[in-house]
CSV table of C-alpha atoms and ligand atoms in Angstrom, one decimal:
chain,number,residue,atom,x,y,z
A,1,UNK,CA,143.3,-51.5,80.6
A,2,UNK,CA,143.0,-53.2,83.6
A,3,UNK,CA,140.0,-54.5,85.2
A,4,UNK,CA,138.4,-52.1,88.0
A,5,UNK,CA,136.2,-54.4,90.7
A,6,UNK,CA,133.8,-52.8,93.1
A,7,UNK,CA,132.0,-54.3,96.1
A,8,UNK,CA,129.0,-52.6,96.9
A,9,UNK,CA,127.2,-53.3,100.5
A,10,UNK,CA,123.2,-52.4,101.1
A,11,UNK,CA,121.5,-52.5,104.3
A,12,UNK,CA,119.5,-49.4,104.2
A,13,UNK,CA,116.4,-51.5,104.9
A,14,UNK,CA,115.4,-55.5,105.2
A,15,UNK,CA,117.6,-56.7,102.6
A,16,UNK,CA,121.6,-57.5,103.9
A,17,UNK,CA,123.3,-57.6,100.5
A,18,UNK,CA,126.7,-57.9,98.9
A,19,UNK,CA,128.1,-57.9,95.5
A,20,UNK,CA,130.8,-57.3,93.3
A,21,UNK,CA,130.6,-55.9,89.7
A,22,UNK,CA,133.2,-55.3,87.4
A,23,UNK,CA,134.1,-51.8,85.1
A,24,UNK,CA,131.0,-50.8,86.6
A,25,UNK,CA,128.1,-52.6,84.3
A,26,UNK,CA,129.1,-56.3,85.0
A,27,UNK,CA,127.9,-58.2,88.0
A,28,UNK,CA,130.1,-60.8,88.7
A,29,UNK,CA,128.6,-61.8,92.3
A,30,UNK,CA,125.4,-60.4,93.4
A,31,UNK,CA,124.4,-62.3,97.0
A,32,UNK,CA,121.0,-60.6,99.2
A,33,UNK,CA,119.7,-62.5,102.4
A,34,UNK,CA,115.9,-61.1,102.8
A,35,UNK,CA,114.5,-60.7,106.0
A,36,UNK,CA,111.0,-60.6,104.4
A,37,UNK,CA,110.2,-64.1,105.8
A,38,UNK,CA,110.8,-62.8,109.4
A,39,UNK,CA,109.3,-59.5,108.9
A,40,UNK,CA,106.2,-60.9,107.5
A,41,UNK,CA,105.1,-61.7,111.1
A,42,UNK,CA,104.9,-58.0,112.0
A,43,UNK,CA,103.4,-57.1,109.0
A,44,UNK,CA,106.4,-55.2,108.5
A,45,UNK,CA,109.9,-53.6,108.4
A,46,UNK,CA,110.9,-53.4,112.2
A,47,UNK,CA,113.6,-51.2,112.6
A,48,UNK,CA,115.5,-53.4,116.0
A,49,UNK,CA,115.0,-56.6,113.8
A,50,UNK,CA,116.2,-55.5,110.6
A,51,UNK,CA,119.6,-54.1,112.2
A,52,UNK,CA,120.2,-57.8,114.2
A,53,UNK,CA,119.2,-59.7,111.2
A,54,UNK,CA,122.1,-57.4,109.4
A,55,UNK,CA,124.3,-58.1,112.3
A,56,UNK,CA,124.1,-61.7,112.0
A,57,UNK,CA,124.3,-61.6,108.2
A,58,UNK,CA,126.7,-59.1,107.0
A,59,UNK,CA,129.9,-60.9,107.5
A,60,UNK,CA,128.3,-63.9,105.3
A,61,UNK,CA,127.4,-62.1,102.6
A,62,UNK,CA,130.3,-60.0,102.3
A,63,UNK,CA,132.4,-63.4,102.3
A,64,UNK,CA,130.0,-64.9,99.6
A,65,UNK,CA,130.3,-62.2,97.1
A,66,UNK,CA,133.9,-62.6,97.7
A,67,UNK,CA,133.8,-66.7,97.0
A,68,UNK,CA,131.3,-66.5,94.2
A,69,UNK,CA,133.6,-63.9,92.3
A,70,UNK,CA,136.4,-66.0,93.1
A,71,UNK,CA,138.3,-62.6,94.4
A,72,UNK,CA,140.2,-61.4,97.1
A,73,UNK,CA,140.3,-58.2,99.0
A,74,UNK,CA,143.4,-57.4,97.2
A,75,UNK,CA,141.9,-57.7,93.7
A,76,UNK,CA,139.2,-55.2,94.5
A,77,UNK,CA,139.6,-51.2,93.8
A,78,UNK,CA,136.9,-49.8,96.4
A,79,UNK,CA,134.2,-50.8,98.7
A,80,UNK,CA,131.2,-48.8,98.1
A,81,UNK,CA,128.3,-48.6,100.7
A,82,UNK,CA,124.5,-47.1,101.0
A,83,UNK,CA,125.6,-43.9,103.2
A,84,UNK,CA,121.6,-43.2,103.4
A,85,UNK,CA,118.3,-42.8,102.9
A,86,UNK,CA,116.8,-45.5,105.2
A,87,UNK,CA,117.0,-46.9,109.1
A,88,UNK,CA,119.8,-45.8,110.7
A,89,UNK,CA,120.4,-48.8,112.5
A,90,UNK,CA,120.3,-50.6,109.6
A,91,UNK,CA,122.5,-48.5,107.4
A,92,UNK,CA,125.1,-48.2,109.9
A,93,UNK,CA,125.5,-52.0,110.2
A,94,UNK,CA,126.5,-51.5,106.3
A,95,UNK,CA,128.7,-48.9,106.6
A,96,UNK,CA,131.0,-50.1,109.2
A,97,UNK,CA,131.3,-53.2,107.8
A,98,UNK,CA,132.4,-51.4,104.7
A,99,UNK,CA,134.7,-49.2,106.9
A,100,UNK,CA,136.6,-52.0,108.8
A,101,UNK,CA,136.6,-54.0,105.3
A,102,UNK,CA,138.2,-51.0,103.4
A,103,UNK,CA,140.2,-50.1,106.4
A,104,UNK,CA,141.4,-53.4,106.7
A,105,UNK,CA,142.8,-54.3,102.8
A,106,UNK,CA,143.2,-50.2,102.6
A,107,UNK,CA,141.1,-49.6,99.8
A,108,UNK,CA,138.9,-46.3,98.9
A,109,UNK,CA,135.8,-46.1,100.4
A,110,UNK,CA,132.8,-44.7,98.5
A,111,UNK,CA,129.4,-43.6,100.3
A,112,UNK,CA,126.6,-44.4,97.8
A,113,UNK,CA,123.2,-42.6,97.9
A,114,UNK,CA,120.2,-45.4,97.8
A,115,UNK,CA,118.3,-44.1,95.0
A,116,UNK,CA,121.5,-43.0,92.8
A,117,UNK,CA,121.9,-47.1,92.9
A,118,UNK,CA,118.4,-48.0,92.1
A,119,UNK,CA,119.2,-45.6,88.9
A,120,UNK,CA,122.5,-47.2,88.6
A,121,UNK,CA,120.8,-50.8,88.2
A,122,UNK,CA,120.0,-50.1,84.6
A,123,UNK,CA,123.7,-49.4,83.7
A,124,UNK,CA,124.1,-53.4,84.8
A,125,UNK,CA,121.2,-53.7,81.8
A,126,UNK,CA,122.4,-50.8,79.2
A,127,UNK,CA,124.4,-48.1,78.9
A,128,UNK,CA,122.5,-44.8,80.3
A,129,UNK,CA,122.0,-42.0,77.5
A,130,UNK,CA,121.2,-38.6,78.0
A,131,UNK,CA,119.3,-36.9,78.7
A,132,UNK,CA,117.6,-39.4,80.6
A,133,UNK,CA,114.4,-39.8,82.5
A,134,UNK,CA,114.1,-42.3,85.7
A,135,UNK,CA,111.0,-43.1,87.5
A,136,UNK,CA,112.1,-44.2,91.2
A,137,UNK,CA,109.3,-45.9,93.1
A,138,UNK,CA,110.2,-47.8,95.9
A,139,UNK,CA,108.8,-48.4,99.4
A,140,UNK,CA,110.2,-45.3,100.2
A,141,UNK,CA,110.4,-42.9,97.2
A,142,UNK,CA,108.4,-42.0,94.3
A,143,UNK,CA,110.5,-39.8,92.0
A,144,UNK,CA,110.7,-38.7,88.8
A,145,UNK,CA,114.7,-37.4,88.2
A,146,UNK,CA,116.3,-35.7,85.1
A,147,UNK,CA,119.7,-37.0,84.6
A,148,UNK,CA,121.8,-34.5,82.3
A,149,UNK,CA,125.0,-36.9,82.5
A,150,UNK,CA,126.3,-38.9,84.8
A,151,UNK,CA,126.5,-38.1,88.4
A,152,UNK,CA,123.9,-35.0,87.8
A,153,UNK,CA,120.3,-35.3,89.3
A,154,UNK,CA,117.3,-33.2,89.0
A,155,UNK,CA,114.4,-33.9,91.3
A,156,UNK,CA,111.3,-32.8,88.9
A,157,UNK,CA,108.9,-34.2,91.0
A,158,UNK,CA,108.2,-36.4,94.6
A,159,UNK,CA,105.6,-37.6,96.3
A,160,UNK,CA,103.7,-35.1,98.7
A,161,UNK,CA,102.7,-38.3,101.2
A,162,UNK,CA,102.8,-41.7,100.7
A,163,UNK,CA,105.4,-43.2,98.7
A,164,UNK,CA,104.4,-45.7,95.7
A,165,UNK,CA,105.3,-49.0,97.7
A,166,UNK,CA,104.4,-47.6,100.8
A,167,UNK,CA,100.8,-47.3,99.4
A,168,UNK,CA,100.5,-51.1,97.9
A,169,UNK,CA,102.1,-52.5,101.3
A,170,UNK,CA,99.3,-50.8,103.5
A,171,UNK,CA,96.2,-51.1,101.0
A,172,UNK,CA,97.5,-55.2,100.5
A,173,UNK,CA,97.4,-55.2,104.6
A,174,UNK,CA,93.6,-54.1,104.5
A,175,UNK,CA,92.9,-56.7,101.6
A,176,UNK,CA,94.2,-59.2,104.6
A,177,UNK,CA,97.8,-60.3,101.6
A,178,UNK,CA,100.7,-60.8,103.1
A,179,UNK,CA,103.8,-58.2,103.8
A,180,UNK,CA,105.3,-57.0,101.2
A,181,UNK,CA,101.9,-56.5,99.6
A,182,UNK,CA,103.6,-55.1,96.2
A,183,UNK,CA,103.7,-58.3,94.2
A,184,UNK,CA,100.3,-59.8,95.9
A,185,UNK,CA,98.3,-56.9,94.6
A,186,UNK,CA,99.9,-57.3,91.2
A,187,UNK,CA,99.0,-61.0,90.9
A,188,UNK,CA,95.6,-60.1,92.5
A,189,UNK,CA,95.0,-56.8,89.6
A,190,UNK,CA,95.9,-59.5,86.7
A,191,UNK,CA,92.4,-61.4,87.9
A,192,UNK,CA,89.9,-59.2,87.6
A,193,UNK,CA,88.2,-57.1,84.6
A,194,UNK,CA,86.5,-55.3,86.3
A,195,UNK,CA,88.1,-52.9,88.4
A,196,UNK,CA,86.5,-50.7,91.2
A,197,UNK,CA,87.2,-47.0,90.0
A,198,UNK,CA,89.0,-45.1,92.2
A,199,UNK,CA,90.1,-41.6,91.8
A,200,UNK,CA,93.7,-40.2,90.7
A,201,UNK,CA,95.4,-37.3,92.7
A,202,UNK,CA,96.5,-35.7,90.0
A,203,UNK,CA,97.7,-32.5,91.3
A,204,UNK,CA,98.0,-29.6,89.9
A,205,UNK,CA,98.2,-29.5,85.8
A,206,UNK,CA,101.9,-28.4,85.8
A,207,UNK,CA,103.0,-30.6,88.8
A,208,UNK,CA,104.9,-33.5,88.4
A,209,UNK,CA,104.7,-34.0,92.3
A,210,UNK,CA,102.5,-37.3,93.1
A,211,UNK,CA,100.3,-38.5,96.1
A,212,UNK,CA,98.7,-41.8,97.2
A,213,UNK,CA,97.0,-41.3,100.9
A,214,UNK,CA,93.8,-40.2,99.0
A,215,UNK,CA,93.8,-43.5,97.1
A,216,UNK,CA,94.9,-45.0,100.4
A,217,UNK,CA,91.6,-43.7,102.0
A,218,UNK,CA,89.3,-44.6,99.0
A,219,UNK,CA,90.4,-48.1,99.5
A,220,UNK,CA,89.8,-48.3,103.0
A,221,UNK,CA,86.4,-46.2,102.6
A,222,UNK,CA,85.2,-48.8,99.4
A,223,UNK,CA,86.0,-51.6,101.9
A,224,UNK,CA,84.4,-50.5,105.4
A,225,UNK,CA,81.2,-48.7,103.4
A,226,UNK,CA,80.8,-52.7,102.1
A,227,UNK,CA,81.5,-54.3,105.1
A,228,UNK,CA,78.8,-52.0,106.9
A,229,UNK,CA,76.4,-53.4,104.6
A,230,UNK,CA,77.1,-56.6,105.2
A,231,UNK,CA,78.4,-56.7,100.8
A,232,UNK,CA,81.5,-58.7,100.1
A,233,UNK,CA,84.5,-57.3,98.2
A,234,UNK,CA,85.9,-59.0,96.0
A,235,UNK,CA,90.0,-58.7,96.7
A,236,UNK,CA,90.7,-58.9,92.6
A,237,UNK,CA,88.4,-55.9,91.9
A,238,UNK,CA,90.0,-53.9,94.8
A,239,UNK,CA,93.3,-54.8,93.6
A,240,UNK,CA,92.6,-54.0,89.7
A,241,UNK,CA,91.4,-50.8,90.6
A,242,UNK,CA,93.8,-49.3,92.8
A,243,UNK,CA,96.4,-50.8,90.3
A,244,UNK,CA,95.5,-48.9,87.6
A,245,UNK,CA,95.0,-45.3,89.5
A,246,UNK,CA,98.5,-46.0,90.5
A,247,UNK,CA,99.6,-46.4,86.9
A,248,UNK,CA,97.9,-44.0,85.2
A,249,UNK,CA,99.1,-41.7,87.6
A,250,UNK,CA,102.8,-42.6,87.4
A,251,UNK,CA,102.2,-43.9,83.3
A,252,UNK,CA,101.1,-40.2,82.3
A,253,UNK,CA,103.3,-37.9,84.5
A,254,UNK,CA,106.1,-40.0,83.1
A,255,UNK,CA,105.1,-39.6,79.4
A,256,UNK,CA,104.9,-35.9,80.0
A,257,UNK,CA,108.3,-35.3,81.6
A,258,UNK,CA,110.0,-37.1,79.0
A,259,UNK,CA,107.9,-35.3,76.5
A,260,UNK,CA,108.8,-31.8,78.0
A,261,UNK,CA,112.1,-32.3,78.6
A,262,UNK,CA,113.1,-34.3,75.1
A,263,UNK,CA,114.6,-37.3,76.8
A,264,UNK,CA,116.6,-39.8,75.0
A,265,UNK,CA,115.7,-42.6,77.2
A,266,UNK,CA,113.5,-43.1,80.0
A,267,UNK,CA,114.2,-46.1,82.9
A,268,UNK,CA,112.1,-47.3,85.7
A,269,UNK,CA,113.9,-48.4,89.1
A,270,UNK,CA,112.9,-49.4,92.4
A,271,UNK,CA,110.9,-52.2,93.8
A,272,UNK,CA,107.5,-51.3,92.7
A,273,UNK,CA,109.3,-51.4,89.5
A,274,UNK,CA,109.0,-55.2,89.9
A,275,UNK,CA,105.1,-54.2,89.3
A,276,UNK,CA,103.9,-56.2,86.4
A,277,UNK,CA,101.3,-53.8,85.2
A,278,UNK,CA,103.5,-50.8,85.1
A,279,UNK,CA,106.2,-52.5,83.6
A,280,UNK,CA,103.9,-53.4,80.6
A,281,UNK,CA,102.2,-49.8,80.5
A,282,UNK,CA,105.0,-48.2,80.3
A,283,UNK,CA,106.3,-50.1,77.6
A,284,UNK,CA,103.7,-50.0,75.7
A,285,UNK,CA,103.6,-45.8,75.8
A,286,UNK,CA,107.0,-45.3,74.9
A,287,UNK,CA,107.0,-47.7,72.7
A,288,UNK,CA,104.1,-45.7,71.2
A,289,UNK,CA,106.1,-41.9,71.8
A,290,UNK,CA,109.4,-43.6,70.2
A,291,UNK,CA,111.3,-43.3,73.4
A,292,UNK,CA,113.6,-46.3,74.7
A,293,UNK,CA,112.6,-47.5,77.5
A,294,UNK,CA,114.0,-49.5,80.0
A,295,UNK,CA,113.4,-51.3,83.2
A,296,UNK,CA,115.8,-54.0,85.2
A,297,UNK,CA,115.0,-57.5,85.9
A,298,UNK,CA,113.1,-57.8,88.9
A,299,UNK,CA,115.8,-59.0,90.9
A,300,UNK,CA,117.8,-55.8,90.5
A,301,UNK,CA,114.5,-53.5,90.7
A,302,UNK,CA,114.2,-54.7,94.5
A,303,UNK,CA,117.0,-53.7,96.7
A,304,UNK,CA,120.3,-55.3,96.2
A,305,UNK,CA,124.0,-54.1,96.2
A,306,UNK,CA,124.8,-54.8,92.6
A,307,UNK,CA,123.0,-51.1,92.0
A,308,UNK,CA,125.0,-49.5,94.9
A,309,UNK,CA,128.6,-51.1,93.4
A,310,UNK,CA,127.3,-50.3,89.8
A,311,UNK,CA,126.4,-46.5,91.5
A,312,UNK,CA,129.6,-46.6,93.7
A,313,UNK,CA,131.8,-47.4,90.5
A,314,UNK,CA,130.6,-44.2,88.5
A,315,UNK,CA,131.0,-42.2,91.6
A,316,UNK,CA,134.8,-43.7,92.0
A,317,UNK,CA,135.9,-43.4,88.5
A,318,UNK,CA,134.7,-39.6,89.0
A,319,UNK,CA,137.3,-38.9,92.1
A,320,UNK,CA,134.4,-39.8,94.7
A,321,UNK,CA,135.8,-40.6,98.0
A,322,UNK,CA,134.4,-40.8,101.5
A,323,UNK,CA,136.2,-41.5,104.6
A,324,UNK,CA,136.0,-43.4,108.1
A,325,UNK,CA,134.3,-40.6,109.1
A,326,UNK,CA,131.4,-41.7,107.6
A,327,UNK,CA,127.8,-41.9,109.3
A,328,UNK,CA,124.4,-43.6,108.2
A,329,UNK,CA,122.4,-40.4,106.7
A,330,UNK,CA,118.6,-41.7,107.4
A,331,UNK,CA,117.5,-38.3,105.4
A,332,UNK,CA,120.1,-37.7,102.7
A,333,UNK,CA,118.9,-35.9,99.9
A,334,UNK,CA,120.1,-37.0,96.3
A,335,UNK,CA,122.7,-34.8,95.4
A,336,UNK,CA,124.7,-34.3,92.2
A,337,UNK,CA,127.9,-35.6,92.2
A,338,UNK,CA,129.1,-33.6,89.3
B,401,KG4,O1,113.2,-50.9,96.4
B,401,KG4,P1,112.6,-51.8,97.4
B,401,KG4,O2,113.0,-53.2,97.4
B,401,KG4,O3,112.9,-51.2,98.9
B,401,KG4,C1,112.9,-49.8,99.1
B,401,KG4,O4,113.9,-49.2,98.9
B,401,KG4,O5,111.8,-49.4,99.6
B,401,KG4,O6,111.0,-51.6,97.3
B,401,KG4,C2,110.1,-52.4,98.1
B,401,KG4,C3,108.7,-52.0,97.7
B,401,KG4,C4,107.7,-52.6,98.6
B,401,KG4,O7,106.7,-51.6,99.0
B,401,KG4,C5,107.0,-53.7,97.8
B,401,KG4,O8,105.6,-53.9,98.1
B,401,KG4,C6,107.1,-53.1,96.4
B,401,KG4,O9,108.4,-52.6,96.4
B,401,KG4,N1,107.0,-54.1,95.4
B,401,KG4,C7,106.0,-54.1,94.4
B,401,KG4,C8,106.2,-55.3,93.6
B,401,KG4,N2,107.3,-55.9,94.1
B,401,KG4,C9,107.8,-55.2,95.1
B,401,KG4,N3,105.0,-53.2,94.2
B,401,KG4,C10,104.2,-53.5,93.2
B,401,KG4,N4,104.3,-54.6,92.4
B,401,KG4,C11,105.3,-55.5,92.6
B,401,KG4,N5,105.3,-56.5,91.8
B,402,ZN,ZN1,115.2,-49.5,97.5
């Protein structure tokens, strides 16, 4: 059978990336420019910056992943881009590159929703079996999904206010760490044995819904209440503790869903995935419940467009097809596809 090649595009956010991946598990190019260094100044994704800085480096990277699979338009079978969540400014920079560049070679165009490709980077790692468990925590998101087969998503549980990321970007801005605070906390948590106790929200018994303002707060509380006393903090304590409510939060609501609902294998996605800590908990419980777990390398956990080819290539093999008509969908729910 012949060959299918994909090119997936991913602006969503502050990460202009291109890639190509072949029968939709092989990357064969995989190119991302980060903005983090310019974002760091401010602390932050800004919205007006993050859609110049795509401006600037779409056409690049779309030419890159072309040269480093040593393809041509021609050779490729569909473009497939992030049609939402994220900025809008920034997504639509992705999509009408994608629609001019399908337009252009006249190829199908496939609109790919973000967290469907943070799933689909662990089918660049292993085959997916279900029924099948993914944890998605991400700047953005903090989800639990039950996949029944491809293409079919079942939201079991979100988070009620911050998202996962979201909550180790703004408690690393109070420790004073740089942005993105993610992998400075983890390095920080490794230091310390003793961490600070701080609670876990864990809802109600049945929920599988999360939420991380309250942990948020406790932070900021531990550190000011300190500070008024003229006490130090130490940063490594801080960091261990709100670490580990994080995990035990996400570590047990996962065990339990893939309990209850008899999953064959459970995945983790998303950049927080990256997290060291959670990586290891979770390995070590389903290692311990029998279940296979798996997580992607880091560089496919953060956001990239090898997930959103590897996504749009599941989503094109099932008769998926968008059109020029397309528009960045800032709010777009995950939806089943099938
Ligand atoms: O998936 P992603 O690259 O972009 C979104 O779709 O949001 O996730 C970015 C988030 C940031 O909040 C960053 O701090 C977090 O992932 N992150 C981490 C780690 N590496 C990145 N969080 C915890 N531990 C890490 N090692
Ligand atoms: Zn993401």
């Amino acid at each position: 059978m012949k060959d299918m090649y994909v090119l997936g595009i991913e602006t969503s956010c502050d990460e202009t990336a291109a890639s190509v991946v072949k029968n939709g598990s092989v990357i064969v190019s995989n190119i991302v420019a980060s903005q983090i260094q310019s974002q760091k100044r401010f602390g932050g994704v800004v919205p007006e910056i993050a859609s110049r800085h795509h401006v600037e480096q779409i056409t690049l990277v779309i030419e890159e992943a072309l040269k480093v699979a040593e393809l041509q338009p021609k050779d490729l079978d569909a473009v497939a881009v992030t049609e939402g969540p994220g900025l809008v400014g920034a997504l639509l920079i992705g999509i009408h590159a994608a629609k001019a560049f399908a337009f252009a070679h006249q190829l199908p165009l496939v609109g790919v929703h973000h967290i469907a490709g943070h799933i689909y980077a662990n089918q660049l790692i292993q085959p997916m079996e279900f029924p099948l468990l993914a944890l998605i925590v991400s700047g953005g998101h903090t989800e639990l999904v039950l996949m029944e087969s491809h293409g079919s998503f079942r939201l079991i549980g979100e988070t009620r206010d911050d998202a996962a990321g979201e909550a180790y970007d703004k408690v690393a801005r109070v420790l004073g760490l740089p942005y993105p605070g993610g992998p400075h906390i983890d390095k920080l948590a490794a230091e310390s044995e003793t961490p600070i106790e701080f609670p876990r929200a864990w809802l109600e018994p049945d929920s599988y819904d999360f939420s991380f303002s309250g942990l948020k707060s406790a932070v900021i509380n531990y550190k000011h209440n300190h500070e008024q006393k003229g006490e130090s903090v130490d940063p490594a304590q801080v960091a261990a503790g709100f670490q580990a409510s994080i995990i035990d939060v996400l570590m047990t609501k996962t065990r339990k869903a893939a309990k209850e609902f008899g999953v064959k294998q459970v995945i983790a996605a998303g950049g927080v995935a990256a997290n060291n800590g959670l990586r290891m908990s979770l390995e070590r419980v389903f290692q311990e419940e029998g279940i296979p777990f798996y997580v992607p390398p880091i560089a496919l956990c953060t956001d990239n467009a090898a997930m959103i080819a590897a996504a749009g290539s599941a989503m094109f093999v099932d008769g998926i097809r968008g059109n020029l008509a397309m528009n960045g969908r800032p709010g777009m729910p995950l939806v089943s596809w099938k």
